[in-house]
Amino acid sequence: MDLVQAADAPHVQELELDACGAQFNALAVDVAFLFSKSAPYTQLRAALVKTLPNFGPVAGRMVKRGDKTIVLCNNAGVPFTYQSANGFAPTLDAPLASHLFDFVSDWVPTGDTPADAPTRIKVTDFADGQIIALSISHGIADAYSINQFMSSWAAAYNCKELPNISHDRSPLPPQPAGFGATPLVSSEGIPEGWGLLFRGPFSMPGLAPYPASITTYRRTAEACQDLKRKYATEDINLSTNDVLCGELTTLLDLTK
């Protein structure tokens, strides 16, 4: 495990989580990105060093001051792990395993002593690709900000200008349109910020841009049960979330 720090001081020294952020801080967001080509560890690390100044909380630590949760953007560093695995990358038939993550733990502060890292990254190389797995406090990141982080990291990796960063929470459309279903609202009704979430685009290294989709979809309970039966195995008990994510991966052609 390596501790990666920003090349320059973060742009923000510290920030206070509001009531909503403090509540979500008890949760972690664990997300993995599968790429068909492996990026060299040294280049990934160097690009991360360039990216972190724009994301002070990612490499920071948290403390409590009275009833307030404070994020110290002190560049304490992001635990960054690299490993090489035998065999092939996960698929719907062989889902992502927990050992591919370095999960955050003890990041929620209880006093004025800084807690553990709120972000951990683990990179795993396979014969047919690479997985970059992030585990990060939900108090400092949501889907939109994770996309911004990955977009910036990819830009630094590809020696491109880093994109402008917004630290606002992502706006969520009340009823977005559907994959393989009748649209619930038109795309024009979806806030611009939501579209930016999927229109980064980012690629690392040398992949086609992430599909420009601004839609979601619904499945009935019966349809979810059919999916579970379709992909069931003796060793794995698939949840509804597992099969829905698997179906989306197939629909978006992300398994290649």
Coordinates of N, CA, C and O in Angstrom, one line a residue, residues 14 45 50 66 85 99 131 137 159 183 240:
E14 N -10.0 23.6 4.8 CA -10.9 22.8 5.5 C -12.3 23.2 5.2 O -12.6 24.3 4.7
R45 N -0.3 6.6 -10.6 CA 0.1 7.3 -9.4 C 0.4 8.7 -9.7 O 0.0 9.7 -9.0
K50 N -1.3 14.7 -9.5 CA -1.7 16.0 -10.1 C -3.1 16.3 -9.9 O -3.5 17.5 -10.0
G66 N -17.0 20.0 18.6 CA -18.3 20.0 19.2 C -19.2 19.1 18.5 O -18.9 17.9 18.4
A85 N -3.6 -9.9 -10.5 CA -4.4 -11.1 -10.2 C -4.3 -12.1 -11.4 O -4.2 -11.7 -12.6
H99 N -12.6 -8.6 -2.3 CA -11.1 -8.5 -2.1 C -10.5 -7.5 -3.2 O -9.3 -7.2 -3.1
I131 N -9.1 -3.2 -13.1 CA -10.1 -2.6 -12.3 C -9.6 -1.6 -11.4 O -8.6 -1.8 -10.7
S137 N -16.0 8.0 1.5 CA -17.1 8.5 2.3 C -18.2 9.2 1.5 O -17.9 10.0 0.6
C159 N -2.4 13.5 -20.0 CA -1.7 14.8 -20.2 C -2.6 15.9 -20.8 O -2.1 16.6 -21.7
P183 N -40.1 6.4 -22.2 CA -39.6 7.5 -21.4 C -40.7 8.0 -20.4 O -41.8 8.2 -20.8
T240 N -31.2 -8.1 -5.8 CA -31.8 -7.3 -6.9 C -30.9 -6.3 -7.5 O -30.8 -6.1 -8.7

